[in-house]
Coordinates of C-alpha atoms in Angstrom, one line a residue:
X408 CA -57.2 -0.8 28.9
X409 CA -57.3 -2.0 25.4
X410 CA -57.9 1.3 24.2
X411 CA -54.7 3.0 26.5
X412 CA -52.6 -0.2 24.6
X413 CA -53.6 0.7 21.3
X414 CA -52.8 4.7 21.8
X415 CA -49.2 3.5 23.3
X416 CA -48.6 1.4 20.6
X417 CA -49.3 3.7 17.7
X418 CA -47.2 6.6 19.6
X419 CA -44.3 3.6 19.3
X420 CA -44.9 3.3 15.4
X421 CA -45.1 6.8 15.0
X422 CA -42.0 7.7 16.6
X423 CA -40.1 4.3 14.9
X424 CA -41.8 6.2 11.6
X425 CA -40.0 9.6 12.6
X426 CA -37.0 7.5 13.4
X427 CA -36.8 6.2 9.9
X428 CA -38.0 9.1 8.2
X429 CA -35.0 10.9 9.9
X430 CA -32.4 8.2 9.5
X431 CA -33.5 7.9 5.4
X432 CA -34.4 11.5 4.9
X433 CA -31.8 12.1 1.8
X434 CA -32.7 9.0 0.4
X435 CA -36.6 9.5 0.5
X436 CA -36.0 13.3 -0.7
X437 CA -34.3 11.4 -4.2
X438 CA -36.9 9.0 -4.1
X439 CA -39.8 12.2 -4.0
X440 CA -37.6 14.0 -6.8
X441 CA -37.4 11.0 -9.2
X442 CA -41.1 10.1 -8.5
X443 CA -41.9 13.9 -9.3
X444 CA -39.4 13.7 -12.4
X445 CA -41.4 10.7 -13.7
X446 CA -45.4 12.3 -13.2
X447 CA -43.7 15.7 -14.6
X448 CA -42.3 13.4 -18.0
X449 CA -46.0 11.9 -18.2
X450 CA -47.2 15.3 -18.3
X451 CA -44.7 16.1 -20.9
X452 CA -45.6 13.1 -22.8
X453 CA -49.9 14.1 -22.8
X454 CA -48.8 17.7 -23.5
X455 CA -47.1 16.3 -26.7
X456 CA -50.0 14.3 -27.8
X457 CA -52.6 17.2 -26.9
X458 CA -50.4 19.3 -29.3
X459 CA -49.9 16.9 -32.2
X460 CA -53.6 16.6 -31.6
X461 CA -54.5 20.1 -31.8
X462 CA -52.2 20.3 -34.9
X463 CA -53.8 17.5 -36.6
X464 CA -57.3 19.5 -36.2
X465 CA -55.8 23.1 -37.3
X466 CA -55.1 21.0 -40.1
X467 CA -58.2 19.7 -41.1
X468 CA -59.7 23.2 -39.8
X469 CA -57.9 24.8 -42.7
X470 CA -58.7 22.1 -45.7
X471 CA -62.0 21.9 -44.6
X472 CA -62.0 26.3 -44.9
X473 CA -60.3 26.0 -48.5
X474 CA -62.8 23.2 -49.6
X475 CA -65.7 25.5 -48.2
X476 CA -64.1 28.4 -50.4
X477 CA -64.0 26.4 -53.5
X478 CA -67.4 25.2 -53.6
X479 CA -68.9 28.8 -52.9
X480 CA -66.8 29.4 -55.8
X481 CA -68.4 26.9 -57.8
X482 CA -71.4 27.4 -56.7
X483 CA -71.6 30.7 -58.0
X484 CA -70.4 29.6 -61.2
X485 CA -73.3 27.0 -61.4
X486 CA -76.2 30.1 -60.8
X487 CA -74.7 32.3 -63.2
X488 CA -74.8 29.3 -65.4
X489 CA -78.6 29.5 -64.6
X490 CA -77.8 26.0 -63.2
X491 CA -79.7 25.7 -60.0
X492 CA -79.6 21.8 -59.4
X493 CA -75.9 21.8 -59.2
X494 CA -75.7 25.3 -57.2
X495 CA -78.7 24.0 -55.0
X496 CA -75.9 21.0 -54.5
X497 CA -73.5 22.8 -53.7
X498 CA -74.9 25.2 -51.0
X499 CA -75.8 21.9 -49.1
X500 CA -72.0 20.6 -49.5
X501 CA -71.0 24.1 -47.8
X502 CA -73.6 24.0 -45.0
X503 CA -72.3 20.2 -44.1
X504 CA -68.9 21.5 -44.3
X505 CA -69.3 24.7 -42.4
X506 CA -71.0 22.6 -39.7
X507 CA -68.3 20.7 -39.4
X508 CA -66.3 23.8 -39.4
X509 CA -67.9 24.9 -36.7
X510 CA -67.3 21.7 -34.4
X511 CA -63.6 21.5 -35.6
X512 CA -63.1 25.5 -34.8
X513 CA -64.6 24.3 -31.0
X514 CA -62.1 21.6 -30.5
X515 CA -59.3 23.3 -31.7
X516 CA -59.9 25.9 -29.3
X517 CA -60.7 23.3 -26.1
X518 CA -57.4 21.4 -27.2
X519 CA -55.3 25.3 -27.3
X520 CA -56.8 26.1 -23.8
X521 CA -56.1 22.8 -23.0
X522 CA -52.5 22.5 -23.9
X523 CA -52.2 26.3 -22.3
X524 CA -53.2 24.6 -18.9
X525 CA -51.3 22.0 -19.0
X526 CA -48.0 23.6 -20.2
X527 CA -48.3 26.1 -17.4
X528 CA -48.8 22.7 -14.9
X529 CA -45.6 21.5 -16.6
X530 CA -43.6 24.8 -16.0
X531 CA -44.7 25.4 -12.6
X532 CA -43.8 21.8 -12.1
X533 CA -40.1 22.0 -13.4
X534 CA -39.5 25.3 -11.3
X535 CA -40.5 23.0 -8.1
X536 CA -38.4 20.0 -9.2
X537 CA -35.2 22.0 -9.9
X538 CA -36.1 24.0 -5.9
X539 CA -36.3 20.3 -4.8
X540 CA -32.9 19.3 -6.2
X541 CA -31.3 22.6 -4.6
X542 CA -33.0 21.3 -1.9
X543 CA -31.5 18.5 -1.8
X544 CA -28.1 19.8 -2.5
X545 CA -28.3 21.6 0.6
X546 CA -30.1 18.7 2.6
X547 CA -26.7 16.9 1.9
X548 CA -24.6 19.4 3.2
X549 CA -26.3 19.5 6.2
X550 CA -26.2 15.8 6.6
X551 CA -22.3 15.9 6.0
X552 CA -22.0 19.0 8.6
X553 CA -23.9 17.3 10.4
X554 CA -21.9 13.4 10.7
X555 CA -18.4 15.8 10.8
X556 CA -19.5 17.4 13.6
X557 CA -21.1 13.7 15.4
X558 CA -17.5 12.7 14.7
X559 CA -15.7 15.3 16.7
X560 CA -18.0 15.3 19.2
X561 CA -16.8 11.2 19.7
X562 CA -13.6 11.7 19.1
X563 CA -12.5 14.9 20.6
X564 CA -15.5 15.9 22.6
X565 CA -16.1 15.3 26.4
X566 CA -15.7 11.7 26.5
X567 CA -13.9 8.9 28.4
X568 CA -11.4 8.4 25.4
X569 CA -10.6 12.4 25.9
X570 CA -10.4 12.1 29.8
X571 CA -8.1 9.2 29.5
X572 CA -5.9 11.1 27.7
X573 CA -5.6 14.8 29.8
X574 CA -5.5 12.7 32.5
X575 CA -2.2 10.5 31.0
X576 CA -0.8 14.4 29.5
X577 CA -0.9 15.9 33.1
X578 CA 0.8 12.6 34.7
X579 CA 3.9 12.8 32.6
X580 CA 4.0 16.7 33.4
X581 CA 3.8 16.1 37.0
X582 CA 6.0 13.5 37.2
X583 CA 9.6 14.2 38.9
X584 CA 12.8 15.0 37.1
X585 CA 14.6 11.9 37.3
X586 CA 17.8 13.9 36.6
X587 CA 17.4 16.3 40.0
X588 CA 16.1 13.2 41.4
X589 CA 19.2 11.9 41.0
X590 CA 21.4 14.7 41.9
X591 CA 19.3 15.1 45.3
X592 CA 20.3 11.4 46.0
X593 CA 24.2 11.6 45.5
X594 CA 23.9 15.2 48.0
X595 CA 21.9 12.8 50.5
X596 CA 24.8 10.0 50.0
X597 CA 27.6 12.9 50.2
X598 CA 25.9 14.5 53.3
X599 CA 25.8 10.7 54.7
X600 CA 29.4 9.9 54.2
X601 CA 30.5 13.1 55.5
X602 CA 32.2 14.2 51.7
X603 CA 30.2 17.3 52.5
X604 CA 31.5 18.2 55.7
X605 CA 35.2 18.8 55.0
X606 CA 34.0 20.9 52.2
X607 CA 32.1 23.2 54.7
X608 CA 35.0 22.9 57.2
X609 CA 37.9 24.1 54.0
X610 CA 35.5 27.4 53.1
X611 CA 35.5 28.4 57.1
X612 CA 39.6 27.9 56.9
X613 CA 40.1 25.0 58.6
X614 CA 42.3 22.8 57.0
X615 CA 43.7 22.2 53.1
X616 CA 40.7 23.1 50.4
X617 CA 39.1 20.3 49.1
X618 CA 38.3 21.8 45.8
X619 CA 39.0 25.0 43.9
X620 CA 37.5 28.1 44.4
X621 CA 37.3 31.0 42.2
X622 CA 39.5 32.8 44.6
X623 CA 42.1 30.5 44.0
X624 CA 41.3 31.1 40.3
X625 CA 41.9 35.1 40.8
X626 CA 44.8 34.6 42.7
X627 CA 46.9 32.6 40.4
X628 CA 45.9 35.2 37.9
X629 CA 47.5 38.3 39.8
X630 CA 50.4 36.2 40.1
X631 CA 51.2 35.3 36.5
X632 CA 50.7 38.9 35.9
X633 CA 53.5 39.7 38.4
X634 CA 55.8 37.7 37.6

């Protein structure tokens, strides 16, 4: 039982998790570009140091060369001088330096291959980053799409709001003409007062005519004409 509980509770946390993730996703994307911007400026920063380093050490690489050059050169000054206790001198100067040269030649080349590695790190790095922030670019748009389209769905999708309003459209085009409405009523009143009926009886010939006619219209016409 306890065991069941625990599995249903971290299914909870993990979708609250997802939840989260989803509902913050731009903002943890930023927060994953600036935290990469900052290791990718630490890497700068140790690059720069390996460098000055490595410069520092070319440096004393090359002094330590021309000081090795000018004791040979004295050196061999002191044996054709046919003075051995200085040359003997200076030969062990040179082998101390050129030991040294040695080591110094070593580090300069561990600090190049260094500095090699880590530059390439630092490029392949940037390329990411600036993939992340087109990333990014596009995760935005999709988020806008996405909230424009949420939006339309509430406000002009299939919803009660929507309904409410087809539903008051087609009243007001069903409703009656309140004009004909009208009219209909005064030919109901006519027809009940009998205004109707001497109407019908005049255009069967039976009596005077209780309005004019276009006959009468014609008639008076021909007459003006004859006269």
């Amino acid at each position: 039982m306890f065991k069941t509980l625990s599995t249903l509770i971290a299914g909870v946390n993990a979708r609250s998790e997802d939840r989260v993730r989803d509902a913050f996703a731009i903002e943890l994307i930023d927060q994953k570009i600036r935290e990469a911007e900052t290791s990718l400026k630490a890497a700068k920063a140790t690059l720069a140091s390996l460098i000055q380093r490595q410069r520092s050490e070319i440096r004393q690489r090359d002094a330590l060369k021309s000081r090795i050059a000018d004791m040979m050169g004295r050196a061999k000054s002191a044996v054709e001088a046919d003075r051995e206790d200085l040359a003997a001198e200076a030969a062990q100067a040179v082998a101390h330096m050129e030991n040294e040269l040695t080591v110094r030649s070593e580090t300069c080349e561990r600090l190049d291959q260094k500095a090699i590695r880590l530059r390439s790190s630092i490029e392949a790095g940037h390329r990411r980053i600036i993939d992340l922030k087109q990333g990014a670019i596009q995760a935005r748009a999709v988020r806008r799409e996405q909230a424009i389209q949420s939006k339309l769905n509430t406000t002009i999708g299939t919803t009660s709001s929507t309904q409410d309003a087809e539903d008051l459209i087609a009243r007001v085009m069903g409703r009656d003409d309140p004009f004909e409405q009208s009219e209909i009523l005064r030919e109901i009143d006519r027809d009940l007062g009998h205004e109707t009926l001497a109407d019908r009886m005049a255009d069967n010939g039976f009596g005077r005519a209780t309005r004019v006619t276009a006959d009468d219209v014609l008639a008076r016409i021909k007459t003006q004409k004859s006269a």
